[in-house]
């Protein structure tokens, strides 16, 4: 892939296409892996920086999208590791109405009712919190499997592991989710 | 099938949980066990074993919940940040190329000998000596010649706000600090008593005004000088 853009030409051509094609996937993986909008933005920026620097060296020995996911997951995990000393993001931040990265409201609050909408937002924030409490590896595999709908083979490529590792890690992620998520779902009376 | 393979098969079948299935979890009247997602062999095990059936319900419940998480819109400022980061990358590459293009200078013999002497001293002695180091006269002369050559040639600098001048003191300090680090590693490591030091060459650039220097250049020189030139207050 030729990505020899000149800075004078701005951000057009192949880079722009690549960015447009992957920005949603990259940002969503970063958001779900880091657990908040500010870190997701930093991790996405880092992901595209790495992508653009290294794209010419990509040898197509794996799926391109798997490589992109891999960079995004690693950038998110690295960022969380670096900021581990900082105070944890509060749930309030995740729920903040001024946060322009809050999940899209596909449902019409007028139809759904404001109370129901508020409950749904709260539930989503709590589910996200439960995912964020998983270890980085378990978080990554959960997000790739259930938010990005990747196959085991694609996940193995993304994470640079074997299929067996993907299976066992996912099984352990479910055991951890059982601990983290069950109280949330019980509280919201979800089956 | 053993217990683990049944669990693995159940987990693999969870990929069939759609967002429509996820919505069922919120409605206790319409929630179902979605057994049709499972292979027939697993379904048969579940029919005979309530513990396994319960495990399936728990797994299904988790994934239904995760599937309710909606896609998050990409913030508009990501575009600007990616462009800025891309351009910063180009600047850094350009500066690296310019530094690479600087002529390499052979170290004067006096500096070579000084480095060898430091390298063969114990770490503590070498560190103590650093405070009294002075640039060898030959290095000072080399600086003077290069400065004059540069002035006479009036070559336009390829690097913003910098010119190709040798800075003997900065070179000496940077070299010495690099050596101290090497000596520290040597003493903390294998216990080798001697350090092989080959004759070396170097490139030097002088920032006319570090406060206005390109951050990419400062970063690069910082890395090359072992951190000595990281700060804008550092030697020029």
PDB file of N, CA and C in Angstrom, chain B residues 135-231:
ATOM      1  N   UNK B 135      37.168  20.407  27.595  1.00  0.00           N
ATOM      2  CA  UNK B 135      37.275  19.946  26.212  1.00  0.00           C
ATOM      3  C   UNK B 135      38.743  19.988  25.796  1.00  0.00           C
ATOM      4  N   UNK B 136      39.252  18.935  25.170  1.00  0.00           N
ATOM      5  CA  UNK B 136      40.638  18.940  24.725  1.00  0.00           C
ATOM      6  C   UNK B 136      40.873  20.089  23.739  1.00  0.00           C
ATOM      7  N   UNK B 137      42.077  20.578  23.725  1.00  0.00           N
ATOM      8  CA  UNK B 137      42.415  21.730  22.868  1.00  0.00           C
ATOM      9  C   UNK B 137      42.138  21.421  21.401  1.00  0.00           C
ATOM     10  N   UNK B 138      42.423  20.172  21.011  1.00  0.00           N
ATOM     11  CA  UNK B 138      42.216  19.824  19.599  1.00  0.00           C
ATOM     12  C   UNK B 138      40.738  19.916  19.225  1.00  0.00           C
ATOM     13  N   UNK B 139      39.881  19.611  20.171  1.00  0.00           N
ATOM     14  CA  UNK B 139      38.440  19.696  19.889  1.00  0.00           C
ATOM     15  C   UNK B 139      38.028  21.164  19.762  1.00  0.00           C
ATOM     16  N   UNK B 140      38.588  21.987  20.640  1.00  0.00           N
ATOM     17  CA  UNK B 140      38.311  23.424  20.564  1.00  0.00           C
ATOM     18  C   UNK B 140      38.763  23.976  19.208  1.00  0.00           C
ATOM     19  N   UNK B 141      39.943  23.514  18.756  1.00  0.00           N
ATOM     20  CA  UNK B 141      40.467  23.999  17.467  1.00  0.00           C
ATOM     21  C   UNK B 141      39.543  23.556  16.328  1.00  0.00           C
ATOM     22  N   UNK B 142      39.094  22.320  16.441  1.00  0.00           N
ATOM     23  CA  UNK B 142      38.200  21.772  15.406  1.00  0.00           C
ATOM     24  C   UNK B 142      36.915  22.606  15.335  1.00  0.00           C
ATOM     25  N   UNK B 143      36.430  22.975  16.504  1.00  0.00           N
ATOM     26  CA  UNK B 143      35.228  23.807  16.563  1.00  0.00           C
ATOM     27  C   UNK B 143      35.477  25.123  15.837  1.00  0.00           C
ATOM     28  N   UNK B 144      36.602  25.748  16.193  1.00  0.00           N
ATOM     29  CA  UNK B 144      36.905  27.059  15.612  1.00  0.00           C
ATOM     30  C   UNK B 144      36.989  26.977  14.090  1.00  0.00           C
ATOM     31  N   UNK B 145      37.646  25.919  13.597  1.00  0.00           N
ATOM     32  CA  UNK B 145      37.796  25.753  12.137  1.00  0.00           C
ATOM     33  C   UNK B 145      36.422  25.569  11.492  1.00  0.00           C
ATOM     34  N   UNK B 146      35.606  24.729  12.077  1.00  0.00           N
ATOM     35  CA  UNK B 146      34.291  24.462  11.494  1.00  0.00           C
ATOM     36  C   UNK B 146      33.403  25.711  11.505  1.00  0.00           C
ATOM     37  N   UNK B 147      33.510  26.452  12.606  1.00  0.00           N
ATOM     38  CA  UNK B 147      32.700  27.669  12.707  1.00  0.00           C
ATOM     39  C   UNK B 147      33.103  28.638  11.597  1.00  0.00           C
ATOM     40  N   UNK B 148      34.412  28.764  11.420  1.00  0.00           N
ATOM     41  CA  UNK B 148      34.910  29.702  10.414  1.00  0.00           C
ATOM     42  C   UNK B 148      34.528  29.217   9.006  1.00  0.00           C
ATOM     43  N   UNK B 149      34.665  27.927   8.768  1.00  0.00           N
ATOM     44  CA  UNK B 149      34.319  27.377   7.454  1.00  0.00           C
ATOM     45  C   UNK B 149      32.849  27.642   7.157  1.00  0.00           C
ATOM     46  N   UNK B 150      32.056  27.422   8.167  1.00  0.00           N
ATOM     47  CA  UNK B 150      30.607  27.599   8.013  1.00  0.00           C
ATOM     48  C   UNK B 150      30.294  29.065   7.684  1.00  0.00           C
ATOM     49  N   UNK B 151      30.988  29.939   8.423  1.00  0.00           N
ATOM     50  CA  UNK B 151      30.721  31.364   8.237  1.00  0.00           C
ATOM     51  C   UNK B 151      31.112  31.805   6.829  1.00  0.00           C
ATOM     52  N   UNK B 152      32.282  31.318   6.402  1.00  0.00           N
ATOM     53  CA  UNK B 152      32.759  31.721   5.079  1.00  0.00           C
ATOM     54  C   UNK B 152      31.881  31.141   3.972  1.00  0.00           C
ATOM     55  N   UNK B 153      31.493  29.913   4.169  1.00  0.00           N
ATOM     56  CA  UNK B 153      30.683  29.272   3.123  1.00  0.00           C
ATOM     57  C   UNK B 153      29.276  29.859   3.069  1.00  0.00           C
ATOM     58  N   UNK B 154      28.839  30.391   4.180  1.00  0.00           N
ATOM     59  CA  UNK B 154      27.487  30.948   4.296  1.00  0.00           C
ATOM     60  C   UNK B 154      26.435  29.975   3.760  1.00  0.00           C
ATOM     61  N   UNK B 155      26.688  28.758   4.106  1.00  0.00           N
ATOM     62  CA  UNK B 155      25.736  27.743   3.640  1.00  0.00           C
ATOM     63  C   UNK B 155      24.412  27.952   4.360  1.00  0.00           C
ATOM     64  N   UNK B 156      23.331  27.920   3.638  1.00  0.00           N
ATOM     65  CA  UNK B 156      22.048  28.016   4.337  1.00  0.00           C
ATOM     66  C   UNK B 156      21.840  26.726   5.157  1.00  0.00           C
ATOM     67  N   UNK B 157      21.381  26.893   6.348  1.00  0.00           N
ATOM     68  CA  UNK B 157      21.177  25.724   7.190  1.00  0.00           C
ATOM     69  C   UNK B 157      19.965  24.944   6.711  1.00  0.00           C
ATOM     70  N   UNK B 158      20.113  23.654   6.626  1.00  0.00           N
ATOM     71  CA  UNK B 158      18.982  22.826   6.222  1.00  0.00           C
ATOM     72  C   UNK B 158      18.026  22.596   7.372  1.00  0.00           C
ATOM     73  N   UNK B 159      18.416  23.060   8.531  1.00  0.00           N
ATOM     74  CA  UNK B 159      17.617  22.758   9.718  1.00  0.00           C
ATOM     75  C   UNK B 159      17.073  24.052  10.313  1.00  0.00           C
ATOM     76  N   UNK B 160      15.830  24.106  10.650  1.00  0.00           N
ATOM     77  CA  UNK B 160      15.280  25.348  11.162  1.00  0.00           C
ATOM     78  C   UNK B 160      15.990  25.800  12.435  1.00  0.00           C
ATOM     79  N   UNK B 161      16.376  27.048  12.430  1.00  0.00           N
ATOM     80  CA  UNK B 161      16.966  27.701  13.617  1.00  0.00           C
ATOM     81  C   UNK B 161      18.206  26.973  14.148  1.00  0.00           C
ATOM     82  N   UNK B 162      18.873  26.263  13.331  1.00  0.00           N
ATOM     83  CA  UNK B 162      20.117  25.636  13.793  1.00  0.00           C
ATOM     84  C   UNK B 162      21.165  25.834  12.727  1.00  0.00           C
ATOM     85  N   UNK B 163      22.357  25.701  13.061  1.00  0.00           N
ATOM     86  CA  UNK B 163      23.393  25.738  12.040  1.00  0.00           C
ATOM     87  C   UNK B 163      24.399  24.652  12.351  1.00  0.00           C
ATOM     88  N   UNK B 164      25.212  24.365  11.339  1.00  0.00           N
ATOM     89  CA  UNK B 164      26.127  23.238  11.500  1.00  0.00           C
ATOM     90  C   UNK B 164      27.414  23.673  12.196  1.00  0.00           C
ATOM     91  N   UNK B 165      27.317  23.965  13.425  1.00  0.00           N
ATOM     92  CA  UNK B 165      28.499  24.358  14.198  1.00  0.00           C
ATOM     93  C   UNK B 165      28.827  23.278  15.213  1.00  0.00           C
ATOM     94  N   UNK B 166      30.076  23.078  15.423  1.00  0.00           N
ATOM     95  CA  UNK B 166      30.469  22.126  16.458  1.00  0.00           C
ATOM     96  C   UNK B 166      30.399  22.804  17.815  1.00  0.00           C
ATOM     97  N   UNK B 167      29.886  22.120  18.790  1.00  0.00           N
ATOM     98  CA  UNK B 167      29.840  22.659  20.148  1.00  0.00           C
ATOM     99  C   UNK B 167      30.641  21.717  21.025  1.00  0.00           C
ATOM    100  N   UNK B 168      31.882  22.080  21.261  1.00  0.00           N
ATOM    101  CA  UNK B 168      32.803  21.154  21.929  1.00  0.00           C
ATOM    102  C   UNK B 168      32.347  20.786  23.337  1.00  0.00           C
ATOM    103  N   UNK B 169      31.899  21.751  24.069  1.00  0.00           N
ATOM    104  CA  UNK B 169      31.527  21.461  25.448  1.00  0.00           C
ATOM    105  C   UNK B 169      30.340  20.519  25.519  1.00  0.00           C
ATOM    106  N   UNK B 170      29.345  20.796  24.692  1.00  0.00           N
ATOM    107  CA  UNK B 170      28.146  19.951  24.700  1.00  0.00           C
ATOM    108  C   UNK B 170      28.501  18.538  24.289  1.00  0.00           C
ATOM    109  N   UNK B 171      29.378  18.439  23.300  1.00  0.00           N
ATOM    110  CA  UNK B 171      29.784  17.112  22.838  1.00  0.00           C
ATOM    111  C   UNK B 171      30.479  16.355  23.951  1.00  0.00           C
ATOM    112  N   UNK B 172      31.363  17.066  24.634  1.00  0.00           N
ATOM    113  CA  UNK B 172      32.129  16.419  25.694  1.00  0.00           C
ATOM    114  C   UNK B 172      31.209  15.943  26.813  1.00  0.00           C
ATOM    115  N   UNK B 173      30.314  16.810  27.205  1.00  0.00           N
ATOM    116  CA  UNK B 173      29.405  16.445  28.303  1.00  0.00           C
ATOM    117  C   UNK B 173      28.529  15.268  27.887  1.00  0.00           C
ATOM    118  N   UNK B 174      28.010  15.347  26.669  1.00  0.00           N
ATOM    119  CA  UNK B 174      27.129  14.271  26.201  1.00  0.00           C
ATOM    120  C   UNK B 174      27.892  12.952  26.114  1.00  0.00           C
ATOM    121  N   UNK B 175      29.119  13.034  25.590  1.00  0.00           N
ATOM    122  CA  UNK B 175      29.942  11.832  25.473  1.00  0.00           C
ATOM    123  C   UNK B 175      30.233  11.263  26.859  1.00  0.00           C
ATOM    124  N   UNK B 176      30.568  12.146  27.773  1.00  0.00           N
ATOM    125  CA  UNK B 176      30.924  11.696  29.114  1.00  0.00           C
ATOM    126  C   UNK B 176      29.727  11.058  29.810  1.00  0.00           C
ATOM    127  N   UNK B 177      28.572  11.682  29.652  1.00  0.00           N
ATOM    128  CA  UNK B 177      27.381  11.122  30.297  1.00  0.00           C
ATOM    129  C   UNK B 177      27.051   9.749  29.719  1.00  0.00           C
ATOM    130  N   UNK B 178      27.231   9.643  28.421  1.00  0.00           N
ATOM    131  CA  UNK B 178      27.014   8.347  27.786  1.00  0.00           C
ATOM    132  C   UNK B 178      27.965   7.308  28.358  1.00  0.00           C
ATOM    133  N   UNK B 179      29.193   7.732  28.556  1.00  0.00           N
ATOM    134  CA  UNK B 179      30.204   6.822  29.102  1.00  0.00           C
ATOM    135  C   UNK B 179      29.869   6.405  30.528  1.00  0.00           C
ATOM    136  N   UNK B 180      29.439   7.392  31.301  1.00  0.00           N
ATOM    137  CA  UNK B 180      29.108   7.089  32.695  1.00  0.00           C
ATOM    138  C   UNK B 180      28.002   6.042  32.734  1.00  0.00           C
ATOM    139  N   UNK B 181      27.038   6.180  31.839  1.00  0.00           N
ATOM    140  CA  UNK B 181      25.949   5.214  31.806  1.00  0.00           C
ATOM    141  C   UNK B 181      26.500   3.824  31.445  1.00  0.00           C
ATOM    142  N   UNK B 182      27.380   3.811  30.453  1.00  0.00           N
ATOM    143  CA  UNK B 182      27.976   2.535  30.050  1.00  0.00           C
ATOM    144  C   UNK B 182      28.756   1.907  31.190  1.00  0.00           C
ATOM    145  N   UNK B 183      29.512   2.768  31.886  1.00  0.00           N
ATOM    146  CA  UNK B 183      30.316   2.256  32.994  1.00  0.00           C
ATOM    147  C   UNK B 183      29.425   1.718  34.099  1.00  0.00           C
ATOM    148  N   UNK B 184      28.335   2.449  34.349  1.00  0.00           N
ATOM    149  CA  UNK B 184      27.382   2.002  35.368  1.00  0.00           C
ATOM    150  C   UNK B 184      26.826   0.645  35.013  1.00  0.00           C
ATOM    151  N   UNK B 185      26.474   0.487  33.742  1.00  0.00           N
ATOM    152  CA  UNK B 185      25.923  -0.797  33.287  1.00  0.00           C
ATOM    153  C   UNK B 185      26.988  -1.884  33.418  1.00  0.00           C
ATOM    154  N   UNK B 186      28.226  -1.510  33.059  1.00  0.00           N
ATOM    155  CA  UNK B 186      29.307  -2.496  33.128  1.00  0.00           C
ATOM    156  C   UNK B 186      29.509  -2.963  34.566  1.00  0.00           C
ATOM    157  N   UNK B 187      29.569  -1.983  35.509  1.00  0.00           N
ATOM    158  CA  UNK B 187      29.841  -2.346  36.886  1.00  0.00           C
ATOM    159  C   UNK B 187      28.682  -3.106  37.517  1.00  0.00           C
ATOM    160  N   UNK B 188      27.477  -2.784  37.081  1.00  0.00           N
ATOM    161  CA  UNK B 188      26.312  -3.465  37.652  1.00  0.00           C
ATOM    162  C   UNK B 188      26.091  -4.814  36.993  1.00  0.00           C
ATOM    163  N   UNK B 189      26.726  -5.038  35.882  1.00  0.00           N
ATOM    164  CA  UNK B 189      26.433  -6.226  35.088  1.00  0.00           C
ATOM    165  C   UNK B 189      27.373  -7.384  35.326  1.00  0.00           C
ATOM    166  N   UNK B 190      28.117  -7.719  34.303  1.00  0.00           N
ATOM    167  CA  UNK B 190      28.871  -8.965  34.335  1.00  0.00           C
ATOM    168  C   UNK B 190      30.134  -8.900  35.161  1.00  0.00           C
ATOM    169  N   UNK B 191      30.495  -7.716  35.599  1.00  0.00           N
ATOM    170  CA  UNK B 191      31.721  -7.606  36.371  1.00  0.00           C
ATOM    171  C   UNK B 191      32.959  -7.504  35.499  1.00  0.00           C
ATOM    172  N   UNK B 192      32.774  -7.257  34.229  1.00  0.00           N
ATOM    173  CA  UNK B 192      33.911  -7.032  33.335  1.00  0.00           C
ATOM    174  C   UNK B 192      34.745  -5.881  33.862  1.00  0.00           C
ATOM    175  N   UNK B 193      36.016  -6.006  33.774  1.00  0.00           N
ATOM    176  CA  UNK B 193      36.828  -4.906  34.280  1.00  0.00           C
ATOM    177  C   UNK B 193      37.232  -3.920  33.201  1.00  0.00           C
ATOM    178  N   UNK B 194      37.199  -4.331  31.993  1.00  0.00           N
ATOM    179  CA  UNK B 194      37.607  -3.438  30.922  1.00  0.00           C
ATOM    180  C   UNK B 194      36.485  -3.183  29.945  1.00  0.00           C
ATOM    181  N   UNK B 195      36.501  -2.061  29.323  1.00  0.00           N
ATOM    182  CA  UNK B 195      35.472  -1.731  28.347  1.00  0.00           C
ATOM    183  C   UNK B 195      36.186  -1.424  27.040  1.00  0.00           C
ATOM    184  N   UNK B 196      35.834  -2.172  26.016  1.00  0.00           N
ATOM    185  CA  UNK B 196      36.459  -1.946  24.722  1.00  0.00           C
ATOM    186  C   UNK B 196      35.913  -0.657  24.131  1.00  0.00           C
ATOM    187  N   UNK B 197      36.765   0.262  23.824  1.00  0.00           N
ATOM    188  CA  UNK B 197      36.307   1.508  23.218  1.00  0.00           C
ATOM    189  C   UNK B 197      36.990   1.681  21.866  1.00  0.00           C
ATOM    190  N   UNK B 198      36.226   1.633  20.829  1.00  0.00           N
ATOM    191  CA  UNK B 198      36.797   1.842  19.503  1.00  0.00           C
ATOM    192  C   UNK B 198      36.880   3.337  19.235  1.00  0.00           C
ATOM    193  N   UNK B 199      37.725   3.714  18.306  1.00  0.00           N
ATOM    194  CA  UNK B 199      37.744   5.115  17.892  1.00  0.00           C
ATOM    195  C   UNK B 199      36.364   5.444  17.333  1.00  0.00           C
ATOM    196  N   UNK B 200      35.940   6.632  17.534  1.00  0.00           N
ATOM    197  CA  UNK B 200      34.579   6.937  17.102  1.00  0.00           C
ATOM    198  C   UNK B 200      34.518   8.236  16.312  1.00  0.00           C
ATOM    199  N   UNK B 201      33.435   8.390  15.634  1.00  0.00           N
ATOM    200  CA  UNK B 201      33.180   9.644  14.941  1.00  0.00           C
ATOM    201  C   UNK B 201      31.866  10.186  15.488  1.00  0.00           C
ATOM    202  N   UNK B 202      31.531  11.377  15.113  1.00  0.00           N
ATOM    203  CA  UNK B 202      30.325  11.985  15.682  1.00  0.00           C
ATOM    204  C   UNK B 202      29.772  13.063  14.757  1.00  0.00           C
ATOM    205  N   UNK B 203      28.539  13.436  15.049  1.00  0.00           N
ATOM    206  CA  UNK B 203      27.924  14.560  14.356  1.00  0.00           C
ATOM    207  C   UNK B 203      27.490  15.558  15.426  1.00  0.00           C
ATOM    208  N   UNK B 204      27.685  16.810  15.136  1.00  0.00           N
ATOM    209  CA  UNK B 204      27.290  17.803  16.132  1.00  0.00           C
ATOM    210  C   UNK B 204      26.481  18.902  15.471  1.00  0.00           C
ATOM    211  N   UNK B 205      25.470  19.330  16.142  1.00  0.00           N
ATOM    212  CA  UNK B 205      24.729  20.498  15.670  1.00  0.00           C
ATOM    213  C   UNK B 205      24.558  21.440  16.847  1.00  0.00           C
ATOM    214  N   UNK B 206      24.440  22.680  16.573  1.00  0.00           N
ATOM    215  CA  UNK B 206      24.286  23.649  17.661  1.00  0.00           C
ATOM    216  C   UNK B 206      22.973  24.395  17.457  1.00  0.00           C
ATOM    217  N   UNK B 207      22.185  24.437  18.505  1.00  0.00           N
ATOM    218  CA  UNK B 207      20.930  25.178  18.422  1.00  0.00           C
ATOM    219  C   UNK B 207      21.209  26.624  18.777  1.00  0.00           C
ATOM    220  N   UNK B 208      20.795  27.510  17.901  1.00  0.00           N
ATOM    221  CA  UNK B 208      21.049  28.920  18.198  1.00  0.00           C
ATOM    222  C   UNK B 208      20.163  29.386  19.342  1.00  0.00           C
ATOM    223  N   UNK B 209      18.941  28.870  19.362  1.00  0.00           N
ATOM    224  CA  UNK B 209      18.030  29.264  20.421  1.00  0.00           C
ATOM    225  C   UNK B 209      17.146  28.059  20.773  1.00  0.00           C
ATOM    226  N   UNK B 210      17.560  27.301  21.770  1.00  0.00           N
ATOM    227  CA  UNK B 210      16.799  26.097  22.099  1.00  0.00           C
ATOM    228  C   UNK B 210      15.327  26.384  22.394  1.00  0.00           C
ATOM    229  N   UNK B 211      15.053  27.580  22.886  1.00  0.00           N
ATOM    230  CA  UNK B 211      13.663  27.903  23.221  1.00  0.00           C
ATOM    231  C   UNK B 211      12.789  27.899  21.971  1.00  0.00           C
ATOM    232  N   UNK B 212      13.421  28.194  20.822  1.00  0.00           N
ATOM    233  CA  UNK B 212      12.642  28.241  19.589  1.00  0.00           C
ATOM    234  C   UNK B 212      12.902  27.037  18.677  1.00  0.00           C
ATOM    235  N   UNK B 213      13.678  26.106  19.181  1.00  0.00           N
ATOM    236  CA  UNK B 213      14.053  24.978  18.318  1.00  0.00           C
ATOM    237  C   UNK B 213      12.857  24.069  18.066  1.00  0.00           C
ATOM    238  N   UNK B 214      12.934  23.377  16.960  1.00  0.00           N
ATOM    239  CA  UNK B 214      11.894  22.427  16.605  1.00  0.00           C
ATOM    240  C   UNK B 214      11.834  21.341  17.687  1.00  0.00           C
ATOM    241  N   UNK B 215      10.663  21.104  18.274  1.00  0.00           N
ATOM    242  CA  UNK B 215      10.563  20.081  19.327  1.00  0.00           C
ATOM    243  C   UNK B 215      11.022  18.713  18.842  1.00  0.00           C
ATOM    244  N   UNK B 216      10.810  18.451  17.542  1.00  0.00           N
ATOM    245  CA  UNK B 216      11.231  17.152  17.014  1.00  0.00           C
ATOM    246  C   UNK B 216      12.753  17.026  17.055  1.00  0.00           C
ATOM    247  N   UNK B 217      13.435  18.158  16.758  1.00  0.00           N
ATOM    248  CA  UNK B 217      14.901  18.165  16.792  1.00  0.00           C
ATOM    249  C   UNK B 217      15.389  17.985  18.225  1.00  0.00           C
ATOM    250  N   UNK B 218      14.747  18.714  19.138  1.00  0.00           N
ATOM    251  CA  UNK B 218      15.136  18.593  20.548  1.00  0.00           C
ATOM    252  C   UNK B 218      14.970  17.164  21.040  1.00  0.00           C
ATOM    253  N   UNK B 219      13.858  16.550  20.629  1.00  0.00           N
ATOM    254  CA  UNK B 219      13.597  15.178  21.047  1.00  0.00           C
ATOM    255  C   UNK B 219      14.651  14.235  20.509  1.00  0.00           C
ATOM    256  N   UNK B 220      14.982  14.420  19.245  1.00  0.00           N
ATOM    257  CA  UNK B 220      15.969  13.541  18.607  1.00  0.00           C
ATOM    258  C   UNK B 220      17.343  13.709  19.260  1.00  0.00           C
ATOM    259  N   UNK B 221      17.749  14.972  19.445  1.00  0.00           N
ATOM    260  CA  UNK B 221      19.060  15.220  20.048  1.00  0.00           C
ATOM    261  C   UNK B 221      19.082  14.750  21.493  1.00  0.00           C
ATOM    262  N   UNK B 222      17.933  14.884  22.147  1.00  0.00           N
ATOM    263  CA  UNK B 222      17.839  14.389  23.523  1.00  0.00           C
ATOM    264  C   UNK B 222      18.137  12.910  23.579  1.00  0.00           C
ATOM    265  N   UNK B 223      17.538  12.180  22.647  1.00  0.00           N
ATOM    266  CA  UNK B 223      17.765  10.741  22.599  1.00  0.00           C
ATOM    267  C   UNK B 223      19.204  10.416  22.277  1.00  0.00           C
ATOM    268  N   UNK B 224      19.787  11.171  21.327  1.00  0.00           N
ATOM    269  CA  UNK B 224      21.155  10.882  20.897  1.00  0.00           C
ATOM    270  C   UNK B 224      22.179  11.238  21.972  1.00  0.00           C
ATOM    271  N   UNK B 225      21.833  12.213  22.820  1.00  0.00           N
ATOM    272  CA  UNK B 225      22.824  12.654  23.805  1.00  0.00           C
ATOM    273  C   UNK B 225      22.548  12.055  25.181  1.00  0.00           C
ATOM    274  N   UNK B 226      21.780  10.998  25.220  1.00  0.00           N
ATOM    275  CA  UNK B 226      21.499  10.346  26.496  1.00  0.00           C
ATOM    276  C   UNK B 226      20.702  11.230  27.430  1.00  0.00           C
ATOM    277  N   UNK B 227      19.887  12.102  26.885  1.00  0.00           N
ATOM    278  CA  UNK B 227      19.029  12.941  27.716  1.00  0.00           C
ATOM    279  C   UNK B 227      19.625  14.296  28.022  1.00  0.00           C
ATOM    280  N   UNK B 228      20.884  14.498  27.665  1.00  0.00           N
ATOM    281  CA  UNK B 228      21.544  15.751  28.016  1.00  0.00           C
ATOM    282  C   UNK B 228      20.865  16.952  27.367  1.00  0.00           C
ATOM    283  N   UNK B 229      20.356  16.756  26.174  1.00  0.00           N
ATOM    284  CA  UNK B 229      19.770  17.896  25.469  1.00  0.00           C
ATOM    285  C   UNK B 229      18.246  17.849  25.479  1.00  0.00           C
ATOM    286  N   UNK B 230      17.680  17.100  26.418  1.00  0.00           N
ATOM    287  CA  UNK B 230      16.221  17.004  26.461  1.00  0.00           C
ATOM    288  C   UNK B 230      15.566  18.334  26.776  1.00  0.00           C
ATOM    289  N   UNK B 231      16.117  19.027  27.760  1.00  0.00           N
ATOM    290  CA  UNK B 231      15.474  20.248  28.220  1.00  0.00           C
ATOM    291  C   UNK B 231      15.911  21.450  27.407  1.00  0.00           C
TER     292      UNK B 231
END
